[in-house]
PDB file of N, CA and C in Angstrom:
ATOM      1  N   MET Y 749      -6.894  -5.986  13.166  1.00 91.00           N
ATOM      2  CA  MET Y 749      -5.726  -5.570  13.919  1.00 91.00           C
ATOM      3  C   MET Y 749      -4.556  -5.417  12.957  1.00 91.00           C
ATOM      4  N   ALA Y 750      -3.789  -4.344  13.087  1.00 98.00           N
ATOM      5  CA  ALA Y 750      -2.634  -4.106  12.211  1.00 98.00           C
ATOM      6  C   ALA Y 750      -1.589  -5.206  12.391  1.00 98.00           C
ATOM      7  N   TYR Y 751      -0.847  -5.448  11.326  1.00 98.00           N
ATOM      8  CA  TYR Y 751       0.113  -6.544  11.266  1.00 98.00           C
ATOM      9  C   TYR Y 751       1.467  -5.983  10.855  1.00 98.00           C
ATOM     10  N   ALA Y 752       2.499  -6.282  11.633  1.00 98.00           N
ATOM     11  CA  ALA Y 752       3.833  -5.723  11.384  1.00 98.00           C
ATOM     12  C   ALA Y 752       4.834  -6.803  11.005  1.00 98.00           C
ATOM     13  N   VAL Y 753       5.828  -6.388  10.241  1.00 98.00           N
ATOM     14  CA  VAL Y 753       6.912  -7.264   9.831  1.00 98.00           C
ATOM     15  C   VAL Y 753       8.225  -6.544  10.103  1.00 98.00           C
ATOM     16  N   PHE Y 754       9.144  -7.240  10.770  1.00 98.00           N
ATOM     17  CA  PHE Y 754      10.501  -6.743  11.013  1.00 98.00           C
ATOM     18  C   PHE Y 754      11.441  -7.723  10.320  1.00 98.00           C
ATOM     19  N   ALA Y 755      12.159  -7.265   9.304  1.00 98.00           N
ATOM     20  CA  ALA Y 755      13.046  -8.160   8.569  1.00 98.00           C
ATOM     21  C   ALA Y 755      14.480  -7.645   8.673  1.00 98.00           C
ATOM     22  N   HIS Y 756      15.388  -8.548   8.972  1.00 98.00           N
ATOM     23  CA  HIS Y 756      16.820  -8.240   9.030  1.00 98.00           C
ATOM     24  C   HIS Y 756      17.496  -9.031   7.913  1.00 98.00           C
ATOM     25  N   TYR Y 757      18.112  -8.315   7.002  1.00 98.00           N
ATOM     26  CA  TYR Y 757      18.782  -8.933   5.863  1.00 98.00           C
ATOM     27  C   TYR Y 757      20.265  -8.616   5.923  1.00 98.00           C
ATOM     28  N   ARG Y 758      21.062  -9.583   5.502  1.00 98.00           N
ATOM     29  CA  ARG Y 758      22.508  -9.361   5.399  1.00 98.00           C
ATOM     30  C   ARG Y 758      22.987 -10.009   4.110  1.00 98.00           C
ATOM     31  N   CYS Y 759      23.809  -9.263   3.382  1.00 98.00           N
ATOM     32  CA  CYS Y 759      24.412  -9.771   2.154  1.00 98.00           C
ATOM     33  C   CYS Y 759      25.895  -9.417   2.173  1.00 98.00           C
ATOM     34  N   GLU Y 760      26.633  -9.949   1.242  1.00 98.00           N
ATOM     35  CA  GLU Y 760      28.039  -9.582   1.111  1.00 98.00           C
ATOM     36  C   GLU Y 760      28.112  -8.104   0.733  1.00 98.00           C
ATOM     37  N   PRO Y 761      29.090  -7.365   1.257  1.00 97.00           N
ATOM     38  CA  PRO Y 761      29.210  -5.942   0.913  1.00 97.00           C
ATOM     39  C   PRO Y 761      29.246  -5.697  -0.603  1.00 97.00           C
ATOM     40  N   ALA Y 762      29.805  -6.615  -1.351  1.00 98.00           N
ATOM     41  CA  ALA Y 762      29.870  -6.450  -2.807  1.00 98.00           C
ATOM     42  C   ALA Y 762      28.480  -6.467  -3.448  1.00 98.00           C
ATOM     43  N   ASP Y 763      27.493  -7.077  -2.778  1.00 98.00           N
ATOM     44  CA  ASP Y 763      26.132  -7.163  -3.307  1.00 98.00           C
ATOM     45  C   ASP Y 763      25.206  -6.099  -2.720  1.00 98.00           C
ATOM     46  N   ALA Y 764      25.707  -5.289  -1.824  1.00 98.00           N
ATOM     47  CA  ALA Y 764      24.863  -4.343  -1.085  1.00 98.00           C
ATOM     48  C   ALA Y 764      24.142  -3.351  -1.991  1.00 98.00           C
ATOM     49  N   GLU Y 765      24.782  -2.881  -3.037  1.00 98.00           N
ATOM     50  CA  GLU Y 765      24.142  -1.892  -3.908  1.00 98.00           C
ATOM     51  C   GLU Y 765      22.969  -2.507  -4.668  1.00 98.00           C
ATOM     52  N   ILE Y 766      23.101  -3.751  -5.097  1.00 98.00           N
ATOM     53  CA  ILE Y 766      22.002  -4.444  -5.792  1.00 98.00           C
ATOM     54  C   ILE Y 766      20.830  -4.630  -4.833  1.00 98.00           C
ATOM     55  N   VAL Y 767      21.117  -5.063  -3.613  1.00 98.00           N
ATOM     56  CA  VAL Y 767      20.065  -5.281  -2.618  1.00 98.00           C
ATOM     57  C   VAL Y 767      19.418  -3.951  -2.248  1.00 98.00           C
ATOM     58  N   ARG Y 768      20.219  -2.931  -2.022  1.00 98.00           N
ATOM     59  CA  ARG Y 768      19.680  -1.602  -1.678  1.00 98.00           C
ATOM     60  C   ARG Y 768      18.739  -1.106  -2.772  1.00 98.00           C
ATOM     61  N   ASP Y 769      19.154  -1.239  -4.028  1.00 98.00           N
ATOM     62  CA  ASP Y 769      18.342  -0.781  -5.152  1.00 98.00           C
ATOM     63  C   ASP Y 769      17.017  -1.542  -5.211  1.00 98.00           C
ATOM     64  N   ALA Y 770      17.063  -2.853  -5.052  1.00 98.00           N
ATOM     65  CA  ALA Y 770      15.838  -3.660  -5.087  1.00 98.00           C
ATOM     66  C   ALA Y 770      14.909  -3.303  -3.925  1.00 98.00           C
ATOM     67  N   LEU Y 771      15.481  -3.083  -2.743  1.00 98.00           N
ATOM     68  CA  LEU Y 771      14.655  -2.745  -1.583  1.00 98.00           C
ATOM     69  C   LEU Y 771      14.008  -1.374  -1.717  1.00 98.00           C
ATOM     70  N   THR Y 772      14.710  -0.417  -2.283  1.00 98.00           N
ATOM     71  CA  THR Y 772      14.096   0.909  -2.453  1.00 98.00           C
ATOM     72  C   THR Y 772      13.022   0.869  -3.539  1.00 98.00           C
ATOM     73  N   LYS Y 773      13.208   0.054  -4.576  1.00 98.00           N
ATOM     74  CA  LYS Y 773      12.141  -0.133  -5.571  1.00 98.00           C
ATOM     75  C   LYS Y 773      10.945  -0.818  -4.927  1.00 98.00           C
ATOM     76  N   MET Y 774      11.225  -1.793  -4.075  1.00 98.00           N
ATOM     77  CA  MET Y 774      10.156  -2.500  -3.377  1.00 98.00           C
ATOM     78  C   MET Y 774       9.357  -1.538  -2.511  1.00 98.00           C
ATOM     79  N   ARG Y 775      10.058  -0.630  -1.856  1.00 98.00           N
ATOM     80  CA  ARG Y 775       9.383   0.372  -1.018  1.00 98.00           C
ATOM     81  C   ARG Y 775       8.387   1.184  -1.846  1.00 98.00           C
ATOM     82  N   GLU Y 776       8.788   1.604  -3.038  1.00 98.00           N
ATOM     83  CA  GLU Y 776       7.905   2.400  -3.902  1.00 98.00           C
ATOM     84  C   GLU Y 776       6.638   1.625  -4.239  1.00 98.00           C
ATOM     85  N   HIS Y 777       6.793   0.371  -4.642  1.00 98.00           N
ATOM     86  CA  HIS Y 777       5.634  -0.452  -5.005  1.00 98.00           C
ATOM     87  C   HIS Y 777       4.750  -0.735  -3.792  1.00 98.00           C
ATOM     88  N   THR Y 778       5.364  -1.093  -2.681  1.00 98.00           N
ATOM     89  CA  THR Y 778       4.601  -1.494  -1.501  1.00 98.00           C
ATOM     90  C   THR Y 778       3.786  -0.340  -0.941  1.00 98.00           C
ATOM     91  N   ARG Y 779       4.339   0.846  -0.943  1.00 98.00           N
ATOM     92  CA  ARG Y 779       3.600   1.993  -0.408  1.00 98.00           C
ATOM     93  C   ARG Y 779       2.348   2.304  -1.216  1.00 98.00           C
ATOM     94  N   GLU Y 780       2.249   1.764  -2.426  1.00 98.00           N
ATOM     95  CA  GLU Y 780       1.050   1.957  -3.253  1.00 98.00           C
ATOM     96  C   GLU Y 780       0.003   0.869  -3.015  1.00 98.00           C
ATOM     97  N   GLU Y 781       0.353  -0.175  -2.274  1.00 98.00           N
ATOM     98  CA  GLU Y 781      -0.598  -1.238  -1.983  1.00 98.00           C
ATOM     99  C   GLU Y 781      -1.688  -0.714  -1.049  1.00 98.00           C
ATOM    100  N   PRO Y 782      -2.950  -1.066  -1.293  1.00 97.00           N
ATOM    101  CA  PRO Y 782      -4.035  -0.505  -0.475  1.00 97.00           C
ATOM    102  C   PRO Y 782      -3.964  -0.835   1.009  1.00 97.00           C
ATOM    103  N   ALA Y 783      -3.422  -1.988   1.387  1.00 98.00           N
ATOM    104  CA  ALA Y 783      -3.393  -2.385   2.800  1.00 98.00           C
ATOM    105  C   ALA Y 783      -2.099  -1.981   3.506  1.00 98.00           C
ATOM    106  N   ASN Y 784      -1.162  -1.368   2.797  1.00 98.00           N
ATOM    107  CA  ASN Y 784       0.106  -0.990   3.430  1.00 98.00           C
ATOM    108  C   ASN Y 784      -0.045   0.314   4.197  1.00 98.00           C
ATOM    109  N   LEU Y 785       0.410   0.298   5.447  1.00 98.00           N
ATOM    110  CA  LEU Y 785       0.381   1.496   6.292  1.00 98.00           C
ATOM    111  C   LEU Y 785       1.770   2.108   6.453  1.00 98.00           C
ATOM    112  N   ALA Y 786       2.824   1.296   6.314  1.00 98.00           N
ATOM    113  CA  ALA Y 786       4.204   1.793   6.436  1.00 98.00           C
ATOM    114  C   ALA Y 786       5.155   0.769   5.831  1.00 98.00           C
ATOM    115  N   TYR Y 787       6.219   1.278   5.223  1.00 98.00           N
ATOM    116  CA  TYR Y 787       7.271   0.406   4.691  1.00 98.00           C
ATOM    117  C   TYR Y 787       8.554   1.216   4.706  1.00 98.00           C
ATOM    118  N   GLU Y 788       9.442   0.882   5.616  1.00 98.00           N
ATOM    119  CA  GLU Y 788      10.697   1.609   5.779  1.00 98.00           C
ATOM    120  C   GLU Y 788      11.867   0.671   5.544  1.00 98.00           C
ATOM    121  N   VAL Y 789      12.864   1.149   4.856  1.00 98.00           N
ATOM    122  CA  VAL Y 789      14.084   0.396   4.591  1.00 98.00           C
ATOM    123  C   VAL Y 789      15.243   1.141   5.242  1.00 98.00           C
ATOM    124  N   HIS Y 790      16.066   0.418   5.989  1.00 98.00           N
ATOM    125  CA  HIS Y 790      17.206   1.022   6.685  1.00 98.00           C
ATOM    126  C   HIS Y 790      18.484   0.266   6.336  1.00 98.00           C
ATOM    127  N   ALA Y 791      19.569   0.998   6.177  1.00 98.00           N
ATOM    128  CA  ALA Y 791      20.891   0.389   6.053  1.00 98.00           C
ATOM    129  C   ALA Y 791      21.520   0.444   7.436  1.00 98.00           C
ATOM    130  N   GLU Y 792      22.013  -0.688   7.913  1.00 97.00           N
ATOM    131  CA  GLU Y 792      22.588  -0.733   9.254  1.00 97.00           C
ATOM    132  C   GLU Y 792      23.900   0.046   9.297  1.00 97.00           C
ATOM    133  N   GLU Y 793      24.000   0.922  10.258  1.00 96.00           N
ATOM    134  CA  GLU Y 793      25.206   1.711  10.451  1.00 96.00           C
ATOM    135  C   GLU Y 793      26.343   0.810  10.919  1.00 96.00           C
ATOM    136  N   GLY Y 794      27.489   0.924  10.261  1.00 95.00           N
ATOM    137  CA  GLY Y 794      28.664   0.161  10.658  1.00 95.00           C
ATOM    138  C   GLY Y 794      28.618  -1.310  10.287  1.00 95.00           C
ATOM    139  N   ARG Y 795      27.655  -1.688   9.471  1.00 96.00           N
ATOM    140  CA  ARG Y 795      27.519  -3.088   9.063  1.00 96.00           C
ATOM    141  C   ARG Y 795      27.216  -3.149   7.560  1.00 96.00           C
ATOM    142  N   PRO Y 796      28.244  -3.012   6.729  1.00 96.00           N
ATOM    143  CA  PRO Y 796      28.015  -3.043   5.281  1.00 96.00           C
ATOM    144  C   PRO Y 796      27.284  -4.306   4.861  1.00 96.00           C
ATOM    145  N   GLY Y 797      26.258  -4.118   4.052  1.00 98.00           N
ATOM    146  CA  GLY Y 797      25.452  -5.255   3.620  1.00 98.00           C
ATOM    147  C   GLY Y 797      24.341  -5.615   4.578  1.00 98.00           C
ATOM    148  N   GLY Y 798      24.147  -4.821   5.637  1.00 98.00           N
ATOM    149  CA  GLY Y 798      23.087  -5.074   6.610  1.00 98.00           C
ATOM    150  C   GLY Y 798      21.904  -4.147   6.377  1.00 98.00           C
ATOM    151  N   PHE Y 799      20.707  -4.707   6.335  1.00 98.00           N
ATOM    152  CA  PHE Y 799      19.488  -3.932   6.105  1.00 98.00           C
ATOM    153  C   PHE Y 799      18.413  -4.351   7.092  1.00 98.00           C
ATOM    154  N   VAL Y 800      17.580  -3.401   7.482  1.00 98.00           N
ATOM    155  CA  VAL Y 800      16.438  -3.667   8.354  1.00 98.00           C
ATOM    156  C   VAL Y 800      15.208  -3.093   7.683  1.00 98.00           C
ATOM    157  N   LEU Y 801      14.157  -3.892   7.598  1.00 98.00           N
ATOM    158  CA  LEU Y 801      12.892  -3.435   7.037  1.00 98.00           C
ATOM    159  C   LEU Y 801      11.843  -3.428   8.137  1.00 98.00           C
ATOM    160  N   TYR Y 802      11.014  -2.399   8.123  1.00 98.00           N
ATOM    161  CA  TYR Y 802       9.886  -2.298   9.040  1.00 98.00           C
ATOM    162  C   TYR Y 802       8.657  -2.061   8.180  1.00 98.00           C
ATOM    163  N   GLU Y 803       7.688  -2.965   8.296  1.00 98.00           N
ATOM    164  CA  GLU Y 803       6.489  -2.896   7.472  1.00 98.00           C
ATOM    165  C   GLU Y 803       5.252  -3.013   8.350  1.00 98.00           C
ATOM    166  N   VAL Y 804       4.197  -2.282   7.993  1.00 98.00           N
ATOM    167  CA  VAL Y 804       2.925  -2.417   8.702  1.00 98.00           C
ATOM    168  C   VAL Y 804       1.805  -2.479   7.664  1.00 98.00           C
ATOM    169  N   TYR Y 805       0.904  -3.429   7.875  1.00 98.00           N
ATOM    170  CA  TYR Y 805      -0.246  -3.636   7.001  1.00 98.00           C
ATOM    171  C   TYR Y 805      -1.514  -3.566   7.840  1.00 98.00           C
ATOM    172  N   GLU Y 806      -2.634  -3.311   7.198  1.00 98.00           N
ATOM    173  CA  GLU Y 806      -3.905  -3.217   7.916  1.00 98.00           C
ATOM    174  C   GLU Y 806      -4.199  -4.491   8.702  1.00 98.00           C
ATOM    175  N   ASP Y 807      -3.820  -5.638   8.134  1.00 98.00           N
ATOM    176  CA  ASP Y 807      -4.068  -6.924   8.776  1.00 98.00           C
ATOM    177  C   ASP Y 807      -3.222  -7.989   8.088  1.00 98.00           C
ATOM    178  N   ARG Y 808      -3.338  -9.228   8.537  1.00 97.00           N
ATOM    179  CA  ARG Y 808      -2.555 -10.324   7.956  1.00 97.00           C
ATOM    180  C   ARG Y 808      -2.898 -10.524   6.478  1.00 97.00           C
ATOM    181  N   ALA Y 809      -4.153 -10.351   6.129  1.00 98.00           N
ATOM    182  CA  ALA Y 809      -4.562 -10.498   4.730  1.00 98.00           C
ATOM    183  C   ALA Y 809      -3.856  -9.465   3.847  1.00 98.00           C
ATOM    184  N   GLY Y 810      -3.644  -8.276   4.371  1.00 98.00           N
ATOM    185  CA  GLY Y 810      -2.917  -7.249   3.627  1.00 98.00           C
ATOM    186  C   GLY Y 810      -1.485  -7.658   3.371  1.00 98.00           C
ATOM    187  N   PHE Y 811      -0.853  -8.260   4.384  1.00 98.00           N
ATOM    188  CA  PHE Y 811       0.516  -8.750   4.185  1.00 98.00           C
ATOM    189  C   PHE Y 811       0.522  -9.907   3.184  1.00 98.00           C
ATOM    190  N   ASP Y 812      -0.440 -10.817   3.288  1.00 98.00           N
ATOM    191  CA  ASP Y 812      -0.496 -11.945   2.364  1.00 98.00           C
ATOM    192  C   ASP Y 812      -0.642 -11.461   0.924  1.00 98.00           C
ATOM    193  N   ALA Y 813      -1.449 -10.428   0.710  1.00 98.00           N
ATOM    194  CA  ALA Y 813      -1.592  -9.849  -0.637  1.00 98.00           C
ATOM    195  C   ALA Y 813      -0.263  -9.257  -1.096  1.00 98.00           C
ATOM    196  N   HIS Y 814       0.445  -8.612  -0.199  1.00 98.00           N
ATOM    197  CA  HIS Y 814       1.766  -8.053  -0.495  1.00 98.00           C
ATOM    198  C   HIS Y 814       2.726  -9.164  -0.932  1.00 98.00           C
ATOM    199  N   ALA Y 815       2.754 -10.254  -0.189  1.00 98.00           N
ATOM    200  CA  ALA Y 815       3.665 -11.362  -0.485  1.00 98.00           C
ATOM    201  C   ALA Y 815       3.294 -12.076  -1.781  1.00 98.00           C
ATOM    202  N   ALA Y 816       2.064 -11.916  -2.251  1.00 98.00           N
ATOM    203  CA  ALA Y 816       1.619 -12.541  -3.495  1.00 98.00           C
ATOM    204  C   ALA Y 816       1.773 -11.625  -4.711  1.00 98.00           C
ATOM    205  N   ALA Y 817       2.211 -10.387  -4.482  1.00 98.00           N
ATOM    206  CA  ALA Y 817       2.322  -9.409  -5.567  1.00 98.00           C
ATOM    207  C   ALA Y 817       3.470  -9.734  -6.519  1.00 98.00           C
ATOM    208  N   ASP Y 818       3.290  -9.365  -7.776  1.00 98.00           N
ATOM    209  CA  ASP Y 818       4.333  -9.588  -8.780  1.00 98.00           C
ATOM    210  C   ASP Y 818       5.638  -8.902  -8.413  1.00 98.00           C
ATOM    211  N   HIS Y 819       5.559  -7.684  -7.853  1.00 98.00           N
ATOM    212  CA  HIS Y 819       6.796  -6.971  -7.503  1.00 98.00           C
ATOM    213  C   HIS Y 819       7.530  -7.663  -6.356  1.00 98.00           C
ATOM    214  N   PHE Y 820       6.812  -8.344  -5.464  1.00 98.00           N
ATOM    215  CA  PHE Y 820       7.463  -9.122  -4.409  1.00 98.00           C
ATOM    216  C   PHE Y 820       8.234 -10.291  -5.027  1.00 98.00           C
ATOM    217  N   ALA Y 821       7.592 -10.980  -5.961  1.00 98.00           N
ATOM    218  CA  ALA Y 821       8.248 -12.117  -6.621  1.00 98.00           C
ATOM    219  C   ALA Y 821       9.503 -11.668  -7.361  1.00 98.00           C
ATOM    220  N   GLU Y 822       9.392 -10.570  -8.071  1.00 98.00           N
ATOM    221  CA  GLU Y 822      10.535 -10.082  -8.852  1.00 98.00           C
ATOM    222  C   GLU Y 822      11.660  -9.553  -7.969  1.00 98.00           C
ATOM    223  N   LEU Y 823      11.327  -8.647  -7.053  1.00 98.00           N
ATOM    224  CA  LEU Y 823      12.362  -7.926  -6.306  1.00 98.00           C
ATOM    225  C   LEU Y 823      12.866  -8.660  -5.067  1.00 98.00           C
ATOM    226  N   ILE Y 824      11.974  -9.278  -4.317  1.00 98.00           N
ATOM    227  CA  ILE Y 824      12.409  -9.953  -3.092  1.00 98.00           C
ATOM    228  C   ILE Y 824      12.828 -11.395  -3.382  1.00 98.00           C
ATOM    229  N   ILE Y 825      11.923 -12.173  -3.939  1.00 98.00           N
ATOM    230  CA  ILE Y 825      12.245 -13.577  -4.182  1.00 98.00           C
ATOM    231  C   ILE Y 825      13.299 -13.731  -5.282  1.00 98.00           C
ATOM    232  N   GLY Y 826      13.169 -12.960  -6.350  1.00 98.00           N
ATOM    233  CA  GLY Y 826      14.069 -13.121  -7.483  1.00 98.00           C
ATOM    234  C   GLY Y 826      15.396 -12.401  -7.391  1.00 98.00           C
ATOM    235  N   THR Y 827      15.430 -11.268  -6.691  1.00 98.00           N
ATOM    236  CA  THR Y 827      16.657 -10.461  -6.652  1.00 98.00           C
ATOM    237  C   THR Y 827      17.331 -10.482  -5.286  1.00 98.00           C
ATOM    238  N   VAL Y 828      16.595 -10.148  -4.237  1.00 98.00           N
ATOM    239  CA  VAL Y 828      17.202  -9.982  -2.914  1.00 98.00           C
ATOM    240  C   VAL Y 828      17.570 -11.316  -2.266  1.00 98.00           C
ATOM    241  N   ARG Y 829      16.614 -12.202  -2.118  1.00 98.00           N
ATOM    242  CA  ARG Y 829      16.864 -13.446  -1.367  1.00 98.00           C
ATOM    243  C   ARG Y 829      18.053 -14.260  -1.872  1.00 98.00           C
ATOM    244  N   PRO Y 830      18.263 -14.391  -3.180  1.00 98.00           N
ATOM    245  CA  PRO Y 830      19.426 -15.169  -3.621  1.00 98.00           C
ATOM    246  C   PRO Y 830      20.772 -14.568  -3.189  1.00 98.00           C
ATOM    247  N   LEU Y 831      20.791 -13.280  -2.870  1.00 98.00           N
ATOM    248  CA  LEU Y 831      22.038 -12.617  -2.478  1.00 98.00           C
ATOM    249  C   LEU Y 831      22.252 -12.581  -0.971  1.00 98.00           C
ATOM    250  N   LEU Y 832      21.268 -13.009  -0.197  1.00 98.00           N
ATOM    251  CA  LEU Y 832      21.378 -12.903   1.254  1.00 98.00           C
ATOM    252  C   LEU Y 832      22.229 -14.029   1.848  1.00 98.00           C
ATOM    253  N   THR Y 833      23.024 -13.633   2.834  1.00 98.00           N
ATOM    254  CA  THR Y 833      23.797 -14.601   3.605  1.00 98.00           C
ATOM    255  C   THR Y 833      23.131 -14.866   4.952  1.00 98.00           C
ATOM    256  N   GLU Y 834      22.199 -13.980   5.302  1.00 98.00           N
ATOM    257  CA  GLU Y 834      21.476 -14.093   6.582  1.00 98.00           C
ATOM    258  C   GLU Y 834      20.126 -13.410   6.417  1.00 98.00           C
ATOM    259  N   ARG Y 835      19.095 -14.017   7.002  1.00 98.00           N
ATOM    260  CA  ARG Y 835      17.751 -13.432   6.912  1.00 98.00           C
ATOM    261  C   ARG Y 835      16.947 -13.876   8.113  1.00 98.00           C
ATOM    262  N   THR Y 836      16.408 -12.905   8.858  1.00 98.00           N
ATOM    263  CA  THR Y 836      15.478 -13.218   9.939  1.00 98.00           C
ATOM    264  C   THR Y 836      14.262 -12.316   9.777  1.00 98.00           C
ATOM    265  N   VAL Y 837      13.095 -12.877   9.997  1.00 98.00           N
ATOM    266  CA  VAL Y 837      11.856 -12.128   9.849  1.00 98.00           C
ATOM    267  C   VAL Y 837      10.994 -12.398  11.070  1.00 98.00           C
ATOM    268  N   THR Y 838      10.469 -11.321  11.649  1.00 98.00           N
ATOM    269  CA  THR Y 838       9.566 -11.428  12.782  1.00 98.00           C
ATOM    270  C   THR Y 838       8.222 -10.842  12.373  1.00 98.00           C
ATOM    271  N   PHE Y 839       7.149 -11.588  12.623  1.00 98.00           N
ATOM    272  CA  PHE Y 839       5.792 -11.125  12.343  1.00 98.00           C
ATOM    273  C   PHE Y 839       5.126 -10.822  13.682  1.00 98.00           C
ATOM    274  N   ALA Y 840       4.369  -9.732  13.717  1.00 98.00           N
ATOM    275  CA  ALA Y 840       3.763  -9.332  14.983  1.00 98.00           C
ATOM    276  C   ALA Y 840       2.436  -8.619  14.762  1.00 98.00           C
ATOM    277  N   GLU Y 841       1.520  -8.800  15.712  1.00 96.00           N
ATOM    278  CA  GLU Y 841       0.290  -8.021  15.708  1.00 96.00           C
ATOM    279  C   GLU Y 841       0.562  -6.732  16.475  1.00 96.00           C
ATOM    280  N   VAL Y 842       0.116  -5.627  15.914  1.00 94.00           N
ATOM    281  CA  VAL Y 842       0.301  -4.330  16.570  1.00 94.00           C
ATOM    282  C   VAL Y 842      -0.738  -4.200  17.679  1.00 94.00           C
ATOM    283  N   LEU Y 843      -0.275  -3.889  18.871  1.00 93.00           N
ATOM    284  CA  LEU Y 843      -1.188  -3.765  20.015  1.00 93.00           C
ATOM    285  C   LEU Y 843      -1.782  -2.371  20.099  1.00 93.00           C
TER     286      LEU Y 843
END
C-alpha cells in the first residue's frame, strides 16, 4: 500500500532562502529514489518561511529507505531542521 507524508515546516523569514534551497535539492534527490512516487515542495502563500511538503512512496519501507539516505541526513537533518521554528509531520496510508 502506498505511503504518504505531509510535512509543514516554518522558519524565520531570514532563513527561508536557505530552507527553500535545501528542500528543492532534496526534491531532486528524492525523485531519483526507486520507491518514491511523488515529492512536491510548496511555499505557503502569504506566510514567509512557511513550506508544505507532499511525498508518496510505494510503501513504508520506501519511506524508511528515504529517511536513511545520505541526502536526507545532509539536507533535512543537517540543514533544514536546525532552522525550523515549527514542524508537523503526518504519515498516512493511501487508500
